[in-house]
mmCIF file of C-alpha atoms in Angstrom:
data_model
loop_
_atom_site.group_PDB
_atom_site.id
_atom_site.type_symbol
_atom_site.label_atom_id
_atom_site.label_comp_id
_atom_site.label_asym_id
_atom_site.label_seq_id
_atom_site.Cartn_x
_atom_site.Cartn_y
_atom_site.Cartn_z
ATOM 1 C CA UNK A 1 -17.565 -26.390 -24.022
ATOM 2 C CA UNK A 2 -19.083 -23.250 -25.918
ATOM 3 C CA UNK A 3 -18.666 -23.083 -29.379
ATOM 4 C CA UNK A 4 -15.604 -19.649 -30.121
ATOM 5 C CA UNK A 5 -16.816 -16.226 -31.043
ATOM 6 C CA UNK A 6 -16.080 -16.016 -34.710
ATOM 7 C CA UNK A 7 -14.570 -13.326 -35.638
ATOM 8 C CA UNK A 8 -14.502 -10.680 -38.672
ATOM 9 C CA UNK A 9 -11.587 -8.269 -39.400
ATOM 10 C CA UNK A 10 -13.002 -5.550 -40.924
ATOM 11 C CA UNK A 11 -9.982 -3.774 -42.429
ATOM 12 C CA UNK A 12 -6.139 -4.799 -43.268
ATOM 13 C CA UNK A 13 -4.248 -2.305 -40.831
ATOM 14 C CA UNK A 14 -0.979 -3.146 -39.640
ATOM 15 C CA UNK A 15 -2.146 -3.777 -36.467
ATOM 16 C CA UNK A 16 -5.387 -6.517 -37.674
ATOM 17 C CA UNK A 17 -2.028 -8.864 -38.289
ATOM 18 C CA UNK A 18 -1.268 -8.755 -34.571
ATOM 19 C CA UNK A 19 -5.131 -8.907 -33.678
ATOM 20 C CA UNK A 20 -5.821 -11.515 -35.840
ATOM 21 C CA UNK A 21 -2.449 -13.658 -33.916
ATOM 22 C CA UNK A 22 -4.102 -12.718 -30.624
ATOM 23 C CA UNK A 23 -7.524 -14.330 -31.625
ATOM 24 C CA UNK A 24 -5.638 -17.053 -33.000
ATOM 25 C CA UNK A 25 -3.961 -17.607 -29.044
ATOM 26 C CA UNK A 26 -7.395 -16.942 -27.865
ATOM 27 C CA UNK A 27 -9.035 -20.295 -26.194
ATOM 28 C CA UNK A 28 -12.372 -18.692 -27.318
ATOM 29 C CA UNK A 29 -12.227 -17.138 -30.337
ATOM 30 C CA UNK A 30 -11.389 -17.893 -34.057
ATOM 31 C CA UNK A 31 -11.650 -15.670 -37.166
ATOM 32 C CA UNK A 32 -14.085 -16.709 -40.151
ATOM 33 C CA UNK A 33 -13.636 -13.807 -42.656
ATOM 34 C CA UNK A 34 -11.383 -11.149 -43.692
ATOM 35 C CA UNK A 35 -13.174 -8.143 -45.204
ATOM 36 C CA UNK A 36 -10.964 -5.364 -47.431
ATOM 37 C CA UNK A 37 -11.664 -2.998 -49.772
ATOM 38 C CA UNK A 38 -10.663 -5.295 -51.844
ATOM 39 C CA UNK A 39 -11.336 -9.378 -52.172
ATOM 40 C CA UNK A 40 -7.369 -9.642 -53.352
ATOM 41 C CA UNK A 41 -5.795 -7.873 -50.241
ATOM 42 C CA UNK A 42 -8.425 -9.691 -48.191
ATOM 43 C CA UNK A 43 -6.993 -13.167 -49.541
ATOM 44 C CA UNK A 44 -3.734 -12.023 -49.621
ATOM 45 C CA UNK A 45 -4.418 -11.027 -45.448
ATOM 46 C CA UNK A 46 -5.346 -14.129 -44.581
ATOM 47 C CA UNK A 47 -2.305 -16.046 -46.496
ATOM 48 C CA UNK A 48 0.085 -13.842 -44.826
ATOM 49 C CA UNK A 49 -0.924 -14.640 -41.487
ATOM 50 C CA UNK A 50 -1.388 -18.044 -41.772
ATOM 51 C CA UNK A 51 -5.652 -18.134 -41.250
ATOM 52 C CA UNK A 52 -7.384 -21.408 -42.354
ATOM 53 C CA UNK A 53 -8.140 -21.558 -46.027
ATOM 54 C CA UNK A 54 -11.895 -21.686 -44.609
ATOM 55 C CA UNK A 55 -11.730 -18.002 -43.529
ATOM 56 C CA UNK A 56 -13.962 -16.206 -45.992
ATOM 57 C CA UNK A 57 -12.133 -12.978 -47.868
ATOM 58 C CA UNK A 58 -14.625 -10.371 -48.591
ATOM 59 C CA UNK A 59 -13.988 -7.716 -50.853
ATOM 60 C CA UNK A 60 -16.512 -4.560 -49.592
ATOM 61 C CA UNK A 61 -17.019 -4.352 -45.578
ATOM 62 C CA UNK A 62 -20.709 -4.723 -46.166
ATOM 63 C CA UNK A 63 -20.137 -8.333 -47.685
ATOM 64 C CA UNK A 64 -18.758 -9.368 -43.914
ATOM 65 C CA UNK A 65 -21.247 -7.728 -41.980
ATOM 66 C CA UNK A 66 -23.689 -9.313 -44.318
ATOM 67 C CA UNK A 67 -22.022 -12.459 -43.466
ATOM 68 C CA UNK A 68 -24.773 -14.542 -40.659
ATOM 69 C CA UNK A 69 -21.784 -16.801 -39.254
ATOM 70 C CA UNK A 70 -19.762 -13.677 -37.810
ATOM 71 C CA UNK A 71 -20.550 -12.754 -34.062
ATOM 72 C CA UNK A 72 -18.252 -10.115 -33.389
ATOM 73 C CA UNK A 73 -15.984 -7.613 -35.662
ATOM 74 C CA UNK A 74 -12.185 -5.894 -35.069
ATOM 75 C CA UNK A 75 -12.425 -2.621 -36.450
ATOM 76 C CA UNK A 76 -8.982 -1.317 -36.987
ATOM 77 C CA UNK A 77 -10.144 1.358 -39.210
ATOM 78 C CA UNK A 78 -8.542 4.810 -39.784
ATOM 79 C CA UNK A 79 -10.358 6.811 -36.606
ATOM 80 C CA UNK A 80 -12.177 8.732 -39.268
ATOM 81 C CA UNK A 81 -14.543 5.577 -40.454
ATOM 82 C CA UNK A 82 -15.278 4.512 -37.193
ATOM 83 C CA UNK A 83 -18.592 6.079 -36.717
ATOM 84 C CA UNK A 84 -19.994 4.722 -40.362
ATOM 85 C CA UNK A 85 -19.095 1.156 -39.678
ATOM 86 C CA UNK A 86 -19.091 0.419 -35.930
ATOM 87 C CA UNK A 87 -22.805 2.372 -36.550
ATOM 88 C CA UNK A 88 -23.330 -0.527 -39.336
ATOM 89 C CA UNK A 89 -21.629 -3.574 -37.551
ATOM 90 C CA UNK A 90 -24.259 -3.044 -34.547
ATOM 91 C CA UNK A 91 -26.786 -2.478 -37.347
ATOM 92 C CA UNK A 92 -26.525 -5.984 -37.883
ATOM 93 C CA UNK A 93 -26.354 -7.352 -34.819
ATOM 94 C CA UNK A 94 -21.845 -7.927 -34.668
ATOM 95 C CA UNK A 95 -20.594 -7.206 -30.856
ATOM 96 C CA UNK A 96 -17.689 -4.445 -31.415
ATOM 97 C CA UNK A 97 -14.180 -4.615 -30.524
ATOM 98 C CA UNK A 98 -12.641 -1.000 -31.989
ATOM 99 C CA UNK A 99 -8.971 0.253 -32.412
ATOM 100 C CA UNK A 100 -8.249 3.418 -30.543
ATOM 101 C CA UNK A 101 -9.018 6.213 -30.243
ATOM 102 C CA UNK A 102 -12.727 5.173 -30.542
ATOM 103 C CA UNK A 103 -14.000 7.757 -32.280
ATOM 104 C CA UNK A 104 -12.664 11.462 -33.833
ATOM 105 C CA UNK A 105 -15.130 13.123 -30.851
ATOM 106 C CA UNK A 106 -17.367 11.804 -27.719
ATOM 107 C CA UNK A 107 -20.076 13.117 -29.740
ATOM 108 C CA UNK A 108 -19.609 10.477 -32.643
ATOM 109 C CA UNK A 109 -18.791 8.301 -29.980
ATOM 110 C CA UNK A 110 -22.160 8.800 -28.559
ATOM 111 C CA UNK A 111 -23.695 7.517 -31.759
ATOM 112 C CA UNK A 112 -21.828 4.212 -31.996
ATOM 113 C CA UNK A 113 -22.561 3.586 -27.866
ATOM 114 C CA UNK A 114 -26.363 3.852 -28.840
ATOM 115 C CA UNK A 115 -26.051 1.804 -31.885
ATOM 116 C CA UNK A 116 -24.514 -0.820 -29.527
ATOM 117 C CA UNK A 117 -26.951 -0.662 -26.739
ATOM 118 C CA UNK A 118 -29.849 -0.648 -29.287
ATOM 119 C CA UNK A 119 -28.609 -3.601 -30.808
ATOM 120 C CA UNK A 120 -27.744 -5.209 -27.411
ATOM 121 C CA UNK A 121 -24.277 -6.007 -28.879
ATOM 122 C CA UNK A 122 -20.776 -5.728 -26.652
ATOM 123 C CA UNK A 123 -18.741 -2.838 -27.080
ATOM 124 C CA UNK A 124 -14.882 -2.870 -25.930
ATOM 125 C CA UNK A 125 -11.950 -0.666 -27.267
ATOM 126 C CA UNK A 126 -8.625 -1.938 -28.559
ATOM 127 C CA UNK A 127 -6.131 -0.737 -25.152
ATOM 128 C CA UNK A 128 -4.987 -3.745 -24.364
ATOM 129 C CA UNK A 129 -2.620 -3.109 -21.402
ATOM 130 C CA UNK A 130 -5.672 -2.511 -19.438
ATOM 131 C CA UNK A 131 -6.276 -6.798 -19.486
ATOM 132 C CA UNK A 132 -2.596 -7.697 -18.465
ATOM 133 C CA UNK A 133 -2.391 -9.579 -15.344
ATOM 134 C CA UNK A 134 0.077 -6.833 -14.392
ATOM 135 C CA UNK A 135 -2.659 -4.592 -14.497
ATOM 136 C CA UNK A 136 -4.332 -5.958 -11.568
ATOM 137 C CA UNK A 137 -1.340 -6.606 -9.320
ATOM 138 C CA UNK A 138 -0.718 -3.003 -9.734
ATOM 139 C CA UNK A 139 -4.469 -2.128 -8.891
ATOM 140 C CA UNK A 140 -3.809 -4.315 -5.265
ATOM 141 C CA UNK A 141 -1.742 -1.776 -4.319
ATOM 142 C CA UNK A 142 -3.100 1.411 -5.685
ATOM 143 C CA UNK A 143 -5.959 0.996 -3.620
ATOM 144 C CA UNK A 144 -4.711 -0.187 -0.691
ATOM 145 C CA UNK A 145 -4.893 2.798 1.767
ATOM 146 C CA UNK A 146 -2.162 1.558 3.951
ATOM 147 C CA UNK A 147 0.239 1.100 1.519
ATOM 148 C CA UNK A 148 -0.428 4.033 -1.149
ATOM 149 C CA UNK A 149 -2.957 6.511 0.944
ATOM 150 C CA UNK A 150 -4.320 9.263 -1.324
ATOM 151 C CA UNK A 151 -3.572 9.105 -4.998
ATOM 152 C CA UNK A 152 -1.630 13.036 -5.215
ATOM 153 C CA UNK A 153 0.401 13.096 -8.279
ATOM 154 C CA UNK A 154 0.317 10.714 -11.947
ATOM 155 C CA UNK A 155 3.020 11.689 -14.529
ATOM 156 C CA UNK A 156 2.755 9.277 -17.982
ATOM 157 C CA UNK A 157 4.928 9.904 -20.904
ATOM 158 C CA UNK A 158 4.178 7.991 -24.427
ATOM 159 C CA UNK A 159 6.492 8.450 -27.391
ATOM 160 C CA UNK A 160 7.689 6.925 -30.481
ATOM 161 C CA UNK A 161 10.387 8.680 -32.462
ATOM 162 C CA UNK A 162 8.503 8.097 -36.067
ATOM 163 C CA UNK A 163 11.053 7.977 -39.563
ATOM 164 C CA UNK A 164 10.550 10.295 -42.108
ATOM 165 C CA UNK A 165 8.477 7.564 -43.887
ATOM 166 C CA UNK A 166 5.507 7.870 -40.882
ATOM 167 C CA UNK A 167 5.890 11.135 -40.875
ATOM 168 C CA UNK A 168 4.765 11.825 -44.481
ATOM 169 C CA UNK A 169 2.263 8.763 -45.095
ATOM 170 C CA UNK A 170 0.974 7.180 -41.959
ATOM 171 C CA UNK A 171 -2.992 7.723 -41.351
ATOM 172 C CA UNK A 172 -1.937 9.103 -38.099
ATOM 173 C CA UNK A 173 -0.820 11.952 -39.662
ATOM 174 C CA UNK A 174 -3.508 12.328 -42.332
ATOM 175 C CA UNK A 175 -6.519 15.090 -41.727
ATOM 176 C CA UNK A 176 -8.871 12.818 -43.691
ATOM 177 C CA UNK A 177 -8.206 9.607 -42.140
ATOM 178 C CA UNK A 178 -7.108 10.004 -38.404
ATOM 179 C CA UNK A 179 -7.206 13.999 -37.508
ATOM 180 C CA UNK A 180 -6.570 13.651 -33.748
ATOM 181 C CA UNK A 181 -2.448 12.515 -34.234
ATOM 182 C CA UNK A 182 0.090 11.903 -31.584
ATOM 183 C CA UNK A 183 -2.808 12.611 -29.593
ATOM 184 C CA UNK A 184 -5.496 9.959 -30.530
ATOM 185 C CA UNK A 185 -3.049 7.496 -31.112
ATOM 186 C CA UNK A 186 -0.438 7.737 -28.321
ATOM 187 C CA UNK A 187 -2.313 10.817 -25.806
ATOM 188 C CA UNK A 188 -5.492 8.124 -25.299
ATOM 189 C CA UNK A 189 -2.719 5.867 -23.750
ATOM 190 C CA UNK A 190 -1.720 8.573 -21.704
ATOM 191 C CA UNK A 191 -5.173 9.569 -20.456
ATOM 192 C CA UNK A 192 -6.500 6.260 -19.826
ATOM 193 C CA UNK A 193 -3.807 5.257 -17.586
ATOM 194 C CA UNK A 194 -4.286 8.683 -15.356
ATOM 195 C CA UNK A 195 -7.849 7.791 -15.414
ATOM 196 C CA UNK A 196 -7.380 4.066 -14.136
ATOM 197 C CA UNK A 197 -4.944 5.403 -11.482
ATOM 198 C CA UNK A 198 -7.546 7.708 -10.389
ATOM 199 C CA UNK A 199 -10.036 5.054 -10.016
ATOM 200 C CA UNK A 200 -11.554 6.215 -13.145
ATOM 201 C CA UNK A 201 -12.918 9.540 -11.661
ATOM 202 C CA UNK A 202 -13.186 12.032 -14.036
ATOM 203 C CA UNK A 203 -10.248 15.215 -13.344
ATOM 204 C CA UNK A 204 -12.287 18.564 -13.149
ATOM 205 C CA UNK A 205 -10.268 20.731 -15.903
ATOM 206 C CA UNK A 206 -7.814 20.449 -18.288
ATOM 207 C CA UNK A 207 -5.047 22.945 -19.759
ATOM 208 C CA UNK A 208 -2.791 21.678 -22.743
ATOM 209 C CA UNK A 209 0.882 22.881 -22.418
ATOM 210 C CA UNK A 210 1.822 25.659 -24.939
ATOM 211 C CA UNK A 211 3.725 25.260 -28.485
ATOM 212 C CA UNK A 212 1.904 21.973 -29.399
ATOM 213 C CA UNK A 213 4.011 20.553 -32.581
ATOM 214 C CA UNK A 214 1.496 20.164 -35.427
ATOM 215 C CA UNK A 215 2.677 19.304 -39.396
ATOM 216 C CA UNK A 216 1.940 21.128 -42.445
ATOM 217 C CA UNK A 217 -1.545 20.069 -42.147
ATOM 218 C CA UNK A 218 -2.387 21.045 -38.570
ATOM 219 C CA UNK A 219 -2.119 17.708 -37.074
ATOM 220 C CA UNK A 220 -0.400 17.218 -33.743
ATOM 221 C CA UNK A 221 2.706 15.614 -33.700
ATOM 222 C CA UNK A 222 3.704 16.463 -29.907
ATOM 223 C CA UNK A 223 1.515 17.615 -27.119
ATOM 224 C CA UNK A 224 1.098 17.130 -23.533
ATOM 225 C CA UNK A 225 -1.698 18.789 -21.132
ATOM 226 C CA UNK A 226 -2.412 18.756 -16.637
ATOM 227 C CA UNK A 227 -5.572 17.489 -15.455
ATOM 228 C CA UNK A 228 -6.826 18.779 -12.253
ATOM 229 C CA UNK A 229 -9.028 17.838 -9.716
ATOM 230 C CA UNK A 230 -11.459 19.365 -7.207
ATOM 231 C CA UNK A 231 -9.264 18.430 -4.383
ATOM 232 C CA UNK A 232 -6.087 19.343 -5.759
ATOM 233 C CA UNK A 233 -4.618 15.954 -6.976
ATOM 234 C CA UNK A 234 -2.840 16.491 -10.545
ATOM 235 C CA UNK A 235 -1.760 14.618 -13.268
ATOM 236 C CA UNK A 236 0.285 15.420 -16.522
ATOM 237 C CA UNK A 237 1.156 13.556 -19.737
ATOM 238 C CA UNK A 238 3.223 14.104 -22.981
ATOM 239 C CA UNK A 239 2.589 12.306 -26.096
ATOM 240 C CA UNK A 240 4.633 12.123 -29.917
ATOM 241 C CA UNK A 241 6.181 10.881 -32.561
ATOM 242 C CA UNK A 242 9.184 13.294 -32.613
ATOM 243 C CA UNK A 243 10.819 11.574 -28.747
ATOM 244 C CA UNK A 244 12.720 8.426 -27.815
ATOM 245 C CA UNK A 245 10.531 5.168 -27.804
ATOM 246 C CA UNK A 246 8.994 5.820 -23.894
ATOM 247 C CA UNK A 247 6.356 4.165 -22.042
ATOM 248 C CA UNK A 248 6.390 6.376 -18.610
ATOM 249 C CA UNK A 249 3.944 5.925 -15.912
ATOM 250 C CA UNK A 250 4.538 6.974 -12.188
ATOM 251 C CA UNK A 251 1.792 7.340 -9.618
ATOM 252 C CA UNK A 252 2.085 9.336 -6.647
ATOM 253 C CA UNK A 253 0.293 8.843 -3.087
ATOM 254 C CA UNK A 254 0.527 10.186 0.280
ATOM 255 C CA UNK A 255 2.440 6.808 1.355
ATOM 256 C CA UNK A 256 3.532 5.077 -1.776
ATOM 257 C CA UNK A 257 4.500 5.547 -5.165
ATOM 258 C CA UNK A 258 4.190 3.431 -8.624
ATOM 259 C CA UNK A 259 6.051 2.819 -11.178
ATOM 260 C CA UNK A 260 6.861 1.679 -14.846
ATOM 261 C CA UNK A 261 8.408 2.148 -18.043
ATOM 262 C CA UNK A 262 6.770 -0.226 -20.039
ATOM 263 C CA UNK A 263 3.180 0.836 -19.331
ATOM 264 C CA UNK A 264 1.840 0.393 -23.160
ATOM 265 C CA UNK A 265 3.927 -2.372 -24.316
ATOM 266 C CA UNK A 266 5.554 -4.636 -21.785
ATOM 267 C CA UNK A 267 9.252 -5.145 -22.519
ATOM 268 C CA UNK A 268 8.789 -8.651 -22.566
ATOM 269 C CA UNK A 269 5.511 -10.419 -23.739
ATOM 270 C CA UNK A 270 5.173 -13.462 -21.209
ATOM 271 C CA UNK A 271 6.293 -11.097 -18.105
ATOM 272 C CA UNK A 272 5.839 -7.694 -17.041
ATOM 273 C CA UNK A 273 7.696 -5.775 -14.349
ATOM 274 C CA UNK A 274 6.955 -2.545 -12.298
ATOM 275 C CA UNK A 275 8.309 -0.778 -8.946
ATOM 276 C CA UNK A 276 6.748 0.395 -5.730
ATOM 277 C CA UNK A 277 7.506 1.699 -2.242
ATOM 278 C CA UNK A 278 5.617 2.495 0.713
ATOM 279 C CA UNK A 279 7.001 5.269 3.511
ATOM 280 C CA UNK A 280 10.337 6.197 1.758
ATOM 281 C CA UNK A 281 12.500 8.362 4.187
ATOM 282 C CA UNK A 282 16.439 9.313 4.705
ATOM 283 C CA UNK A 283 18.620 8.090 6.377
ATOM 284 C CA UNK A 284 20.863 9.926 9.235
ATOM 285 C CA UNK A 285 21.923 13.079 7.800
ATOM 286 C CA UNK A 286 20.339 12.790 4.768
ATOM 287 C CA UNK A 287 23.003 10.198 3.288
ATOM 288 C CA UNK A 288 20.647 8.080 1.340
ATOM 289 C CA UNK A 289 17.032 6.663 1.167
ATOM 290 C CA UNK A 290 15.269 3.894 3.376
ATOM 291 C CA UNK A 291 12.801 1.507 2.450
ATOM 292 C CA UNK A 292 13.735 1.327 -1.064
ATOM 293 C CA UNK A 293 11.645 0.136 -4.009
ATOM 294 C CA UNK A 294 10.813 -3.274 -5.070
ATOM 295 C CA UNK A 295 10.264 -4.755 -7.907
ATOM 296 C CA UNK A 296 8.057 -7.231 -9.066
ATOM 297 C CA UNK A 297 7.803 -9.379 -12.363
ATOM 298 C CA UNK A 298 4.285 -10.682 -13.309
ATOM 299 C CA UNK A 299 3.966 -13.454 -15.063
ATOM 300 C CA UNK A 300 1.127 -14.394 -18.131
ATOM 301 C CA UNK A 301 0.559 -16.904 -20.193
ATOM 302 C CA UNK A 302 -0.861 -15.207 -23.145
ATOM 303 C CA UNK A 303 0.273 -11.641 -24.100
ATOM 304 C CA UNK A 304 -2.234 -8.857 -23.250
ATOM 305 C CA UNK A 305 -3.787 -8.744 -26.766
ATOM 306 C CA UNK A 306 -4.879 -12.100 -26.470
ATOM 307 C CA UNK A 307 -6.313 -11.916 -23.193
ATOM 308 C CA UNK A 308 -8.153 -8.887 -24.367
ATOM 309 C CA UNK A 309 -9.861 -11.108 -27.070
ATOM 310 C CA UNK A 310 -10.749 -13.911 -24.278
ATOM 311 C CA UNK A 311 -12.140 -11.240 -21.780
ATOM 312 C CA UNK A 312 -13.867 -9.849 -24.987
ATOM 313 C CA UNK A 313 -15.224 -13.431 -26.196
ATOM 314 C CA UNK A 314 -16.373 -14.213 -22.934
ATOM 315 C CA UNK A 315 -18.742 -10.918 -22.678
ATOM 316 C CA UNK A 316 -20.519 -12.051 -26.184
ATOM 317 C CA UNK A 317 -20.291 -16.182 -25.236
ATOM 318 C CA UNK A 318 -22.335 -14.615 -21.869
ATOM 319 C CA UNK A 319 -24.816 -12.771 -24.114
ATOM 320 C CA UNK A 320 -25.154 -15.008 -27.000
ATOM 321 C CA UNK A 321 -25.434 -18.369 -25.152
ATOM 322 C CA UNK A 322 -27.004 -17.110 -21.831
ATOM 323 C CA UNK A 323 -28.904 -14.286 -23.005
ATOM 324 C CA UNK A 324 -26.524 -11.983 -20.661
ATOM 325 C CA UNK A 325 -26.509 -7.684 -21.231
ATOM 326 C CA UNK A 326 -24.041 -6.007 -22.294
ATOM 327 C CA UNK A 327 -21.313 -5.490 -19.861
ATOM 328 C CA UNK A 328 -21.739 -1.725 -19.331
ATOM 329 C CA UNK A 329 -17.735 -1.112 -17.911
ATOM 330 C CA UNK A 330 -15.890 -1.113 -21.217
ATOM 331 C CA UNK A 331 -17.858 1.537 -22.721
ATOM 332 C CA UNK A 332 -18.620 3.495 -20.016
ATOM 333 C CA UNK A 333 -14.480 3.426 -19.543
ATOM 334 C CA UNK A 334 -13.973 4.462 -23.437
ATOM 335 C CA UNK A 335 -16.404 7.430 -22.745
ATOM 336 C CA UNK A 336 -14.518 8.703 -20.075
ATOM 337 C CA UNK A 337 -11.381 8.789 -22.125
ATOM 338 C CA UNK A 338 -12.831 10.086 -25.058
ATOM 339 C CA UNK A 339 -14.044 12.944 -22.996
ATOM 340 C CA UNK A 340 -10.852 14.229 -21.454
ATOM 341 C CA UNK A 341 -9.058 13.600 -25.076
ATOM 342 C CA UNK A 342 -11.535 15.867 -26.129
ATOM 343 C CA UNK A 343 -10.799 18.526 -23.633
ATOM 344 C CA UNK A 344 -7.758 18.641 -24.417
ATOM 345 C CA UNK A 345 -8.033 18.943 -27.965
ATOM 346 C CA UNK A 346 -10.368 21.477 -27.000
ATOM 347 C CA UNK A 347 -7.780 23.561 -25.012
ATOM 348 C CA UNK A 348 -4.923 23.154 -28.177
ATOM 349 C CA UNK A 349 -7.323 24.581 -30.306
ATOM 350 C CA UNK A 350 -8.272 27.557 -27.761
ATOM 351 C CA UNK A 351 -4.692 28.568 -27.229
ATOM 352 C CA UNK A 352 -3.993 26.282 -23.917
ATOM 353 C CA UNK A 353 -6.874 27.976 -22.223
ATOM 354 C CA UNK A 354 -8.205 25.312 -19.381
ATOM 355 C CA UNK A 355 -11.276 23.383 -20.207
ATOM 356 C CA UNK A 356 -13.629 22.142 -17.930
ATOM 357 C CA UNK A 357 -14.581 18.386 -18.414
ATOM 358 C CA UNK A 358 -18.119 17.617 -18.416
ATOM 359 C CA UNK A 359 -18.724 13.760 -18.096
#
């Protein structure tokens, strides 16, 4: 059996303590150092979270990328650092797993995806819903002509209703660390899930909905946007902190429809439900529906963030042990996000004029 990736968080976020429990689930993976701005919070990290007293606490991110043993780094970074040290990490040779959204612009983004191919290092972005066995079921019938036809309509809603607390000192909502807000954080959800229903083809324009809600420093708070294609298929989205916790996604054929309220997060981490229907009519004078939806529960044995860091570990076991490239999806599929969230950031700033999207 092939040795684990070993692992190096590269940052104490929040969300490194469920990371770090998902590489800990992980059948191939393991983490070997902690890096911080400081050695104390990095020691203090990897108490908290119960890591082996072997894992090394590093005080400067430079000390764990200097580190040899360390194949692969989790950047959960404010969105603002990413470029600097995903840039560096492939600089020295770590494969890249990043928090999202990957970068504060596709053209920043651009950098780090030439860094990686340079260094021949994997490159994979932090949505994790996307590995979910769920996922795939849902993917079976999406493109299954008979049952779904033509993909027509996607509506996907992502909120969390953030306390006064978030709302003053989170990153999300800081211009210096993470400038893109509700949209970066909760609108890349949004847009990659109208992308993967769409078979990942890119919408021609975008238009942002008027009256985005920014805060005192002009970061969005609440925004939503339509994506249109060529041949008339649509899709819209709403993202922020100010709504009701809400993970909406419904997809819309000529035959079938989709969908889900738990799109993001499944309500449950060892199961996962959604809905679907194929040929929906009325009955006799209108009086109800026929063929209603069903619903079906997928299973999993490890919760999506941990299959994200075995699908991940695999990629770099593939290119470390067997000399394997790069696999060329993940990026290619954080580009593509990156480039409508930038759109539509684009069309905010331009007073919800449309915005064509250039791939």
């Amino acid at each position: 059996m092939a040795q684990p990736i070993k692992f190096g968080i590269v940052g104490c976020a929040d969300i490194a303590r469920k990371l770090s429990r998902a590489i800990n689930l992980s059948p191939n993976a393991t983490i070997v150092a902690v890096g911080s701005r400081s050695e104390e919070k990095a020691r203090r990290f990897i108490a908290d979270n119960g890591l082996p007293a072997t894992t090394r606490p590093y005080g400067s991110y430079e000390s764990l990328l200097d580190d040899a043993e360390v194949d692969a780094v989790y950047l959960p970074l404010p969105t603002s650092l990413h470029l600097r040290w995903a840039v560096a990490a492939a600089g020295k040779g770590k494969h890249i797993l990043i928090e999202k959204p990957t970068a504060l612009c596709v053209a920043d983004l651009d950098q780090i995806l030439e860094a990686c191919e340079t260094n021949g290092v994997q490159f994979m972005d932090g949505t994790m819903w996307v590995h979910h066995p769920r996922t795939a079921e849902m993917e079976d019938f999406l493109r299954n002509s008979d049952r779904f036809g033509q993909l027509k309509m996607v509506s996907s809603i992502a909120s969390v209703y953030a306390d006064s607390n978030f709302l003053q000192d989170n990153i999300r909502v800081k211009a210096d660390l993470d400038s893109l807000g509700a949209l970066g954080d909760l609108g890349w959800y949004c847009i990659r899930a109208i992308l993967w229903a769409s078979d990942y083809n890119l919408p021609k324009t975008a238009v942002a909905f008027p009256n985005a809600i920014k805060n005192e420093a002009g970061l969005i708070l609440s925004c939503g946007a339509s994506l249109h294609w060529e041949d008339g298929t649509i899709a819209t989205f709403h993202c922020s902190f100010l709504a009701h916790l809400t993970f909406e996604l419904a997809v819309v054929g000529s035959r079938g429809i989709l969908s889900l309220s738990d799109f993001i997060i499944p309500f449950e981490e060892n199961s996962a439900p959604f809905t679907f229907v194929s040929d929906s009519g009325f009955k006799e004078l209108v009086t109800g529906w026929k063929s209603l939806p069903s619903k079906k529960v997928v299973s999993t044995e490890l919760p999506q963030e941990a299959l994200m860091i075995t699908e991940f570990s695999r990629l770099v076991g593939e290119i470390k042990d067997l000399g394997a490239k790069p696999e060329k999806k993940w990026p290619v599929l954080s580009r593509k996000t990156q480039v409508v969230l930038d759109a539509v950031k684009e069309s905010i700033e331009k007073e919800f004029k449309q915005v064509e999207i250039v791939g």
